[in-house]
Short mmCIF file of C-alpha atoms and ligand atoms in Angstrom, two decimals:
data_model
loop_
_atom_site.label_atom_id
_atom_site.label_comp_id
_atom_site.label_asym_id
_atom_site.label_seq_id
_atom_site.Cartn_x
_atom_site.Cartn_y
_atom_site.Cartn_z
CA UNK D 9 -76.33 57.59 -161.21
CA UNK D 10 -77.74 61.48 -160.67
CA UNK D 11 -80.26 62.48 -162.34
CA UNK D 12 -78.80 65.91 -164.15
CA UNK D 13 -80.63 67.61 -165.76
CA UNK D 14 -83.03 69.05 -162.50
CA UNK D 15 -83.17 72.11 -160.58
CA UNK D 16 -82.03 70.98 -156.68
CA UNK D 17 -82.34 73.39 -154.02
CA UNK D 18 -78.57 74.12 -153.45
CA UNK D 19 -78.93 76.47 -149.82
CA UNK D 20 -81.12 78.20 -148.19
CA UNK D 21 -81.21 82.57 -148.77
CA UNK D 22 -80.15 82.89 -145.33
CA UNK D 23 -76.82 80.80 -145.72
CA UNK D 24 -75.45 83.12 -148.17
CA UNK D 25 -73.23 86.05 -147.75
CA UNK D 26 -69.97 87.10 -148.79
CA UNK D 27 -68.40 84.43 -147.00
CA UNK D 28 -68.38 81.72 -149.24
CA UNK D 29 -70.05 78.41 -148.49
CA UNK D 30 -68.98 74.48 -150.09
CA UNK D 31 -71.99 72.10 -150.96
CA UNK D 32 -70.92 68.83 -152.60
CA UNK D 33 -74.44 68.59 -155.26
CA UNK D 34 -74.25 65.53 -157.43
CA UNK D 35 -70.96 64.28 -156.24
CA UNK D 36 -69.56 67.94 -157.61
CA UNK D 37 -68.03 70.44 -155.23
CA UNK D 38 -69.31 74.10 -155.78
CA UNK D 39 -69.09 77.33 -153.81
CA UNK D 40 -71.64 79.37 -153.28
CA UNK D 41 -71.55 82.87 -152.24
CA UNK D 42 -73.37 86.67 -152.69
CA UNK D 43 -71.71 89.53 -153.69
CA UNK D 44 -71.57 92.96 -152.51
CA UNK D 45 -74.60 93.81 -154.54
CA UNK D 46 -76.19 90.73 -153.83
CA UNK D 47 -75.96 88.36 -156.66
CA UNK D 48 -75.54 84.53 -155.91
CA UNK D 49 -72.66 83.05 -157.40
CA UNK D 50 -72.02 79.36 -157.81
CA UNK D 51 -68.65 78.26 -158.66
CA UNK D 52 -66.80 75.01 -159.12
CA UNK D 53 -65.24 74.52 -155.74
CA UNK D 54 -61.89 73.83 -157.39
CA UNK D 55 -58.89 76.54 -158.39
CA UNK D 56 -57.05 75.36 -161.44
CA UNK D 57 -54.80 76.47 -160.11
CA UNK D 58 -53.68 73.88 -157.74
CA UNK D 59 -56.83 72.67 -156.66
CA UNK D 60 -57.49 74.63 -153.47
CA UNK D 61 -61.00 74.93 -152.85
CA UNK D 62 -62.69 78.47 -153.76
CA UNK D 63 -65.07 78.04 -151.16
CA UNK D 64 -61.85 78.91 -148.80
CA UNK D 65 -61.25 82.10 -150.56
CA UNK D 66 -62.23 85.51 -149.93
CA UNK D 67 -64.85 87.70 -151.61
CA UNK D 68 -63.57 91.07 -152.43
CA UNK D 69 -66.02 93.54 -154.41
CA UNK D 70 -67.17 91.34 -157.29
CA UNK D 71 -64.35 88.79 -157.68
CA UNK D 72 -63.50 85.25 -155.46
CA UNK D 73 -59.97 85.60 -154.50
CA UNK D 74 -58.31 82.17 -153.97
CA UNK D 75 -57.01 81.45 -150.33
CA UNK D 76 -54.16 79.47 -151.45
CA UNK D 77 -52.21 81.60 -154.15
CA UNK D 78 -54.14 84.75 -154.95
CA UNK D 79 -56.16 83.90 -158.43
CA UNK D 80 -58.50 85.82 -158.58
CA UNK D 81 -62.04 84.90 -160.10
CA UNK D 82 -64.84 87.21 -160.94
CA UNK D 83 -68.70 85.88 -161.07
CA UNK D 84 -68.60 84.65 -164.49
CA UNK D 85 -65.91 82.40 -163.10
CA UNK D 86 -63.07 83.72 -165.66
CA UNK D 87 -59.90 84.45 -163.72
CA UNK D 88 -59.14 88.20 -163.83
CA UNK D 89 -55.45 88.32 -162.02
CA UNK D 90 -52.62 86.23 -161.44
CA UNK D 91 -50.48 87.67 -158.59
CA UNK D 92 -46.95 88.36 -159.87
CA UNK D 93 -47.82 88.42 -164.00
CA UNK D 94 -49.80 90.49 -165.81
CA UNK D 95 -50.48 88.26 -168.37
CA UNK D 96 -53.32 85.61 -167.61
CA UNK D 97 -53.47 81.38 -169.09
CA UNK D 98 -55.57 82.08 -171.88
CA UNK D 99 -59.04 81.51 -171.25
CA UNK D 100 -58.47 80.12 -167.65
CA UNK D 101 -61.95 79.70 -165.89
CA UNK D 102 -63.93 78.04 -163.44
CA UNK D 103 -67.58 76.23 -164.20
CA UNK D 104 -70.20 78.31 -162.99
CA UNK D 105 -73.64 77.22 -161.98
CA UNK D 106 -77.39 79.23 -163.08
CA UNK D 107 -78.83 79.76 -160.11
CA UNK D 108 -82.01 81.20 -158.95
CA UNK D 109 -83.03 82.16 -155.72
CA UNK D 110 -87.09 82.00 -155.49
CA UNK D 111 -88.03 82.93 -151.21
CA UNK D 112 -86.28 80.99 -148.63
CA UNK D 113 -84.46 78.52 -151.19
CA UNK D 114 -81.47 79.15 -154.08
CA UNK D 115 -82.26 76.83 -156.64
CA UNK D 116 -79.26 75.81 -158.53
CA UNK D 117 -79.12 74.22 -162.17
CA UNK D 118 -76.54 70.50 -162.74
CA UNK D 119 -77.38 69.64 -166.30
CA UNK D 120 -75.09 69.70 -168.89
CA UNK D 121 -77.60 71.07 -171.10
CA UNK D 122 -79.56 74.39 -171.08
CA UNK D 123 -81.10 75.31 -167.59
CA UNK D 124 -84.72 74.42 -168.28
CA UNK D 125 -86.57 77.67 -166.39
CA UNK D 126 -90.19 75.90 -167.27
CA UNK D 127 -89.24 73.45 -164.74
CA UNK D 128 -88.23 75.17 -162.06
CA UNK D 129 -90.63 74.14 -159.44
CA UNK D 130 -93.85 76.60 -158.51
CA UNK D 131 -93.58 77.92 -154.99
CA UNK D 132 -95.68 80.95 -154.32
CA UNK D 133 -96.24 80.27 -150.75
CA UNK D 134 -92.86 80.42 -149.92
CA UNK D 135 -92.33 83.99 -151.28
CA UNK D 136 -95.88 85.60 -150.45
CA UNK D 137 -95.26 86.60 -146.82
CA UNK D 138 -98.42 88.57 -146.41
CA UNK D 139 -100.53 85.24 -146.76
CA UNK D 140 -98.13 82.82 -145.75
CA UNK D 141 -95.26 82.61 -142.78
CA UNK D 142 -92.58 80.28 -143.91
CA UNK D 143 -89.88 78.62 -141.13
CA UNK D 144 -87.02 76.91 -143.03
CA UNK D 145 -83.86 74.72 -142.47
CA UNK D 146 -81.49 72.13 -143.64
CA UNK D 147 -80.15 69.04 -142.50
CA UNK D 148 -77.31 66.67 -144.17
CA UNK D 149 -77.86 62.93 -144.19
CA UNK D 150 -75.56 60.25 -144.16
CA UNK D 151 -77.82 58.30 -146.56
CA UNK D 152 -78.50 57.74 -150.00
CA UNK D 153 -80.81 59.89 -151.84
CA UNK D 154 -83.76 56.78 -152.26
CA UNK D 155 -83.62 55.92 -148.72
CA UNK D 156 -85.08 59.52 -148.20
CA UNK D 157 -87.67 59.08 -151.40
CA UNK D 158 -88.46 56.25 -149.01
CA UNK D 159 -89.07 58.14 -146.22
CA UNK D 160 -91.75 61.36 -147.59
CA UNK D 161 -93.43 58.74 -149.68
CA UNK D 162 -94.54 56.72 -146.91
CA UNK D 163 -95.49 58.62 -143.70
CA UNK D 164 -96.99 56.15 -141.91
CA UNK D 165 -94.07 56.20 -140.00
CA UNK D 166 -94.88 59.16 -137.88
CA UNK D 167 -97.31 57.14 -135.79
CA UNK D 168 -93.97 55.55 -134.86
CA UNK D 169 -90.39 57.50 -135.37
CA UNK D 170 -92.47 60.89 -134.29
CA UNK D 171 -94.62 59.49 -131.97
CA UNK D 172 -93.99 62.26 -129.26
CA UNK D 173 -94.48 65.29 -131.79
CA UNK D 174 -96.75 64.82 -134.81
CA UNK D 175 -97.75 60.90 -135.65
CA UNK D 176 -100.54 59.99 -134.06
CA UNK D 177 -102.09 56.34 -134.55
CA UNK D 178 -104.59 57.35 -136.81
CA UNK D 179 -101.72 58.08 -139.65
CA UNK D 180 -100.91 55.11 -139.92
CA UNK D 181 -103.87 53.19 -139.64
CA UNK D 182 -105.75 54.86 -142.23
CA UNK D 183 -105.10 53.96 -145.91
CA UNK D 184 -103.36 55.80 -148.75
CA UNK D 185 -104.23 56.34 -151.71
CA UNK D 186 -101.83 57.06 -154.91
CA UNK D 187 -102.30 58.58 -157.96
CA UNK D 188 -99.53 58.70 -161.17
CA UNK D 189 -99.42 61.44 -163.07
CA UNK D 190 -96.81 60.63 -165.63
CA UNK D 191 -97.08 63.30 -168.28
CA UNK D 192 -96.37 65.74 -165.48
CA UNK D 193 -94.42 63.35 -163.49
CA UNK D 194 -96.13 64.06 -160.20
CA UNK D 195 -96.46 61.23 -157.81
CA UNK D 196 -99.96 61.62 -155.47
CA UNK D 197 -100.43 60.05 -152.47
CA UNK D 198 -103.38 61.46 -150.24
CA UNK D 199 -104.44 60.02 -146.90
CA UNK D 200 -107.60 61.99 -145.46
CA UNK D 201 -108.06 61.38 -142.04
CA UNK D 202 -111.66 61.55 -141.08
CA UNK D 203 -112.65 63.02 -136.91
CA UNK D 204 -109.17 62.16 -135.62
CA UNK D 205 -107.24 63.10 -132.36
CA UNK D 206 -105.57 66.80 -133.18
CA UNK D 207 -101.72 66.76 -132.10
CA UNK D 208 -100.44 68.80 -130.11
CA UNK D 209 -98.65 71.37 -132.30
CA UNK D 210 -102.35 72.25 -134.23
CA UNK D 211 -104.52 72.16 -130.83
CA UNK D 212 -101.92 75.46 -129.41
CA UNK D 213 -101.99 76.64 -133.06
CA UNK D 214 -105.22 76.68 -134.16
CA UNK D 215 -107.35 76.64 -131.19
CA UNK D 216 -109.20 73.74 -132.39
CA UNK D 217 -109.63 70.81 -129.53
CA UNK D 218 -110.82 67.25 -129.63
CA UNK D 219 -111.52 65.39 -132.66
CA UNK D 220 -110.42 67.15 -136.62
CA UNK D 221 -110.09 66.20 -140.13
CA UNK D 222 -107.02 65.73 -140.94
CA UNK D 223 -105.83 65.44 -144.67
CA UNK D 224 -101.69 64.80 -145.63
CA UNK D 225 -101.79 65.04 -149.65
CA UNK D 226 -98.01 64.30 -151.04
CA UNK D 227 -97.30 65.45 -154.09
CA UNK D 228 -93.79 64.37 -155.27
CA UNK D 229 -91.92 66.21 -158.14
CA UNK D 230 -89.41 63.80 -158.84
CA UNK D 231 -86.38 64.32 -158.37
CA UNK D 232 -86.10 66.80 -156.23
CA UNK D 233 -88.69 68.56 -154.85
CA UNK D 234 -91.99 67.37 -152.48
CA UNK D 235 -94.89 69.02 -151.12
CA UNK D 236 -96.83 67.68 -148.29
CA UNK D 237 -100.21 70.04 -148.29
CA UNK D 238 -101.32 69.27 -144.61
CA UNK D 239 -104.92 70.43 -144.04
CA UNK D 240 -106.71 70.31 -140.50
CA UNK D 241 -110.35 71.54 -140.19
CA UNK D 242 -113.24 71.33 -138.01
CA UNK D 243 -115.04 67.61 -138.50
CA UNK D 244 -116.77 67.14 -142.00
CA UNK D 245 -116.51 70.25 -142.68
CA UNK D 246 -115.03 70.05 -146.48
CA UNK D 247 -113.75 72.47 -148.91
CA UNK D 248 -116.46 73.86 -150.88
CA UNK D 249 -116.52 73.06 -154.34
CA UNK D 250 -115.17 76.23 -156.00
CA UNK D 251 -112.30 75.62 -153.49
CA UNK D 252 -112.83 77.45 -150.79
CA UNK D 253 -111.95 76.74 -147.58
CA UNK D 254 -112.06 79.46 -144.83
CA UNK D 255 -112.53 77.24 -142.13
CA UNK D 256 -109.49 75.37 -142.13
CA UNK D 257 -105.97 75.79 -142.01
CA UNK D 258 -103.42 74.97 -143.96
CA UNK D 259 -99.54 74.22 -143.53
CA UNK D 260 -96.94 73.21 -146.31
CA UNK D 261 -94.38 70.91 -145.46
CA UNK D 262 -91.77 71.33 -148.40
CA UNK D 263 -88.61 69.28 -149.21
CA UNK D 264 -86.03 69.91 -151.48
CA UNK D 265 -84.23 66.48 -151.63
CA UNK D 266 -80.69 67.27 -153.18
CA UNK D 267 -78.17 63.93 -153.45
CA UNK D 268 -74.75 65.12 -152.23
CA UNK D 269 -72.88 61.90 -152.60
CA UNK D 270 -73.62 58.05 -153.53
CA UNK D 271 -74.60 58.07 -150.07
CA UNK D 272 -75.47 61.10 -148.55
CA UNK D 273 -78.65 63.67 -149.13
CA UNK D 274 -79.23 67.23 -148.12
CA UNK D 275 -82.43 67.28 -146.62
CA UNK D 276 -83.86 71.23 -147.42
CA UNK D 277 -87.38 71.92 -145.62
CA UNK D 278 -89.73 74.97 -145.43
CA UNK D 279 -92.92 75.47 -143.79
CA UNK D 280 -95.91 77.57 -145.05
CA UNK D 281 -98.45 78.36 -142.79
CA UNK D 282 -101.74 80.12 -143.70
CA UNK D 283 -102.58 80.94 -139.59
CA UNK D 284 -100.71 82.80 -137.18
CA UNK D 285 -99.15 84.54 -140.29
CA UNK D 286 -96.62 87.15 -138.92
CA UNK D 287 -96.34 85.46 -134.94
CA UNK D 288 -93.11 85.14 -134.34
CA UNK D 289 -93.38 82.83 -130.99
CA UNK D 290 -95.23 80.01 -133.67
CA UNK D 291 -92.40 80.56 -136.11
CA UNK D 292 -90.20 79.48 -132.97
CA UNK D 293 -92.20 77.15 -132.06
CA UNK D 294 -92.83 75.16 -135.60
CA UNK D 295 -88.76 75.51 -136.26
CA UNK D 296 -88.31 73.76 -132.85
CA UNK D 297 -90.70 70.60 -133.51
CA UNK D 298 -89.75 70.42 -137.04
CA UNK D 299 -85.88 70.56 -136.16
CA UNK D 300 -86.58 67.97 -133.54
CA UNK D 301 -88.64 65.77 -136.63
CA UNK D 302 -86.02 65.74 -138.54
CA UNK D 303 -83.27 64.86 -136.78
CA UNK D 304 -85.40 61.48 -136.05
CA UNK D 305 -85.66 60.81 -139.76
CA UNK D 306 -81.75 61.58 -139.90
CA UNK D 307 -81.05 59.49 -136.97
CA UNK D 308 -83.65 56.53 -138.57
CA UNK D 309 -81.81 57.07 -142.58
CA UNK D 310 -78.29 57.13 -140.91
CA UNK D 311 -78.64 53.95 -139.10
CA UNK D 312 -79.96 52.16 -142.21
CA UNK D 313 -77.61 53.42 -144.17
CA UNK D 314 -74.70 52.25 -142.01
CA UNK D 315 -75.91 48.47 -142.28
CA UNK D 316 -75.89 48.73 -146.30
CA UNK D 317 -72.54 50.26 -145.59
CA UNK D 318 -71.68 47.29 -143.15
CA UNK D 319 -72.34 45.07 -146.35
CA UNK D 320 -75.40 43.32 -144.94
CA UNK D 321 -77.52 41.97 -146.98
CA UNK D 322 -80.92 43.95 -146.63
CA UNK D 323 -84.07 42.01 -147.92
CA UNK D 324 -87.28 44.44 -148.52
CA UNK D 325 -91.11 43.37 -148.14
CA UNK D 326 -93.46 45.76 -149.45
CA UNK D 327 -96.55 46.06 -148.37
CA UNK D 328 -99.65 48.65 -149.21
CA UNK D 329 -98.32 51.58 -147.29
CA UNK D 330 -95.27 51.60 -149.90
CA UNK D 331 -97.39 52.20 -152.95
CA UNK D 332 -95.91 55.57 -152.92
CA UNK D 333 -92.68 55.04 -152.67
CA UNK D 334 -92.38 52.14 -155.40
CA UNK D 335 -94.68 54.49 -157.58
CA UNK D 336 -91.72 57.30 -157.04
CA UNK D 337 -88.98 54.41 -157.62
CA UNK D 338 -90.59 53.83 -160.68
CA UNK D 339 -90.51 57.19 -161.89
CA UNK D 340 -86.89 58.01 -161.05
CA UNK D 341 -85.66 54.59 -162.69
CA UNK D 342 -88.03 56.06 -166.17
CA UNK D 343 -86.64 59.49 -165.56
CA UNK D 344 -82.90 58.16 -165.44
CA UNK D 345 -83.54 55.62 -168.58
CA UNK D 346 -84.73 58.69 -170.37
CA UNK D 347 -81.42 60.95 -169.37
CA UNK D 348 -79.69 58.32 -171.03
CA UNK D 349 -80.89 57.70 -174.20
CA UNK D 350 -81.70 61.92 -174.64
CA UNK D 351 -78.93 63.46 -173.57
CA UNK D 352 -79.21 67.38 -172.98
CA UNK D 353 -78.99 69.54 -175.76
CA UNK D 354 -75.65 71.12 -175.33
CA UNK D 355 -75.14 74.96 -176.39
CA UNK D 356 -71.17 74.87 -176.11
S1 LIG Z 15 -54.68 76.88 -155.74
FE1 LIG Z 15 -55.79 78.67 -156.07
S2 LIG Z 15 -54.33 80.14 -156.51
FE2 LIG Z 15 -53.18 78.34 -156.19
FE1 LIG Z 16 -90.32 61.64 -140.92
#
């Protein structure tokens, strides 16, 4: 099952334009498109018509005109004209979606019940762009939605699936630790790295050579939204304890983890950066490596995915490194238990 009644990121700001796009979000089809004075719009990818999708049609001013027949939808999704009649079905309409675009990423809204605006996840340092440069992208997986959980819970494995770009030995070697937070239902996990080799991509960066501190703290907004805050500093040379911490830099690794299908996840990511703010050849540069990152986490999902498909059984050992992700399994299962027996307060 999906877990409703969340905010998913649905596309990123710089997909949409008057030339609608489809997403499949929680097994549901829905176009998404701006108008001419640059509202998002999400609609049920489906005319009532005959069931051509919208996301085919044409914007024109304000309205969605289908590409099949010529019905004619405006951005409340009620249909305003009927080629041929004057006289419209009574009340024929499309769903619409809230949506909310907040920097790089349009938010949209799948519950049945109210859109819940207090939990619309806090991301000022992917709109501030005086303090903060932000690259950002999107890849679909062929996997379930858990087998990426799976994968930002646990990143030990970039010592070995990005050994070439950013997973040196030390990340895997060193422990994790995890913390719960189930009143805010936040999963932790923090893994400081203590006078470690600097990869590549921060040595050309930040100008810093030899050995750093290197700290990866997760934390995981279940369902659909993760934060890796990625610090690398000068050795043992710690924040100071009203928080401040000039000497090191600091990049944001976020997902927005949005289930398409039983078996397939888009994979939205954005990257903050509090150095080289406003260099173009690092944006570039961090798009490139993080592109090339992950397409090896697609490539890894995909291939697992295909032997649950093949109907193989798949046995699981967990071991210490997992405490994250079981922590975050354990979470969604509460989360979907809890959908269940409160359903959404419905307005209509
Ligand atoms: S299917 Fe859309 S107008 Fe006929
Ligand atoms: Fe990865």
């Amino acid at each position: 099952m999906f877990l409703r009644e969340h905010w998913y990121v649905a596309a990123l700001a710089s997909e949409l334009s008057e030339r609608p796009i489809a997403r499949t979000i929680l097994g549901e089809p829905v176009a998404l498109y701006r108008n001419e004075r640059g509202r998002v719009v999400a609609l049920a990818d489906q005319c009532p018509h005959r069931g051509y999708p919208l996301s085919l049609g044409t914007v024109v001013d304000d309205v969605l005109v289908c590409g099949y027949h010529g019905f004619t939808y405006d951005c409340e999704g009620l249909c305003v004209a009927v080629p041929g009649q004057d006289r419209i079905p009574t009340k024929l309409s499309v769903r619409t979606y809230r949506v909310l675009e907040k920097g790089c990423w349009l938010w949209i809204w799948m519950g049945r019940g109210d859109p819940d605006e207090s939990g619309l996840p806090d991301t000022p340092w992917l709109e501030d762009s005086t303090n903060w440069s932000v690259v950002s992208g999107v890849a679909k997986i062929e996997a379930a939605f858990s087998l990426l959980v799976d994968n930002l819970l646990d990143l030990s494995h970039e010592t070995f699936l990005h050994n070439s770009s950013i997973g040196t030995p030390e990340v895997a070697s060193t422990p994790i630790d995890v913390e719960v937070d189930d009143a805010s239902r936040i999963v932790n996990v923090y893994r400081h790295m203590a006078s470690v080799e600097c990869p590549p991509f921060y040595a050309t960066t930040t100008g810093l050579s030899g050995s750093i501190d290197r700290w990866q703290d997760i934390e995981y907004f279940p369902p659909g939204f993760y934060k890796l805050n990625s610090r690398i500093a000068p050795v043992a040379q710690p924040p100071l304890p009203d928080g401040t911490d000039d000497h090191a830099f600091h990049l944001k690794i976020f997902y927005g983890l949005t289930p398409s299908t039983e078996t397939s996840v888009y994979d939205f990511w954005a990257l903050s950066r509090d150095f080289c703010v406003g260099d173009v050849a690092i944006d570039v540069a961090l798009e490139k490596m993080q592109v090339s990152v992950v397409q090896e986490d697609v490539d890894a999902l995909n291939i697992i995915q295909q032997r649950v498909n093949s109907g193989r059984e798949m046995t699981e050992v967990s071991v210490k490194i997992d405490r994250g992700g079981l922590a975050a399994r354990h979470m969604l299962a509460q989360m979907g238990e809890d959908e269940l027996t409160h359903p959404p307060h419905l307005t209509a």
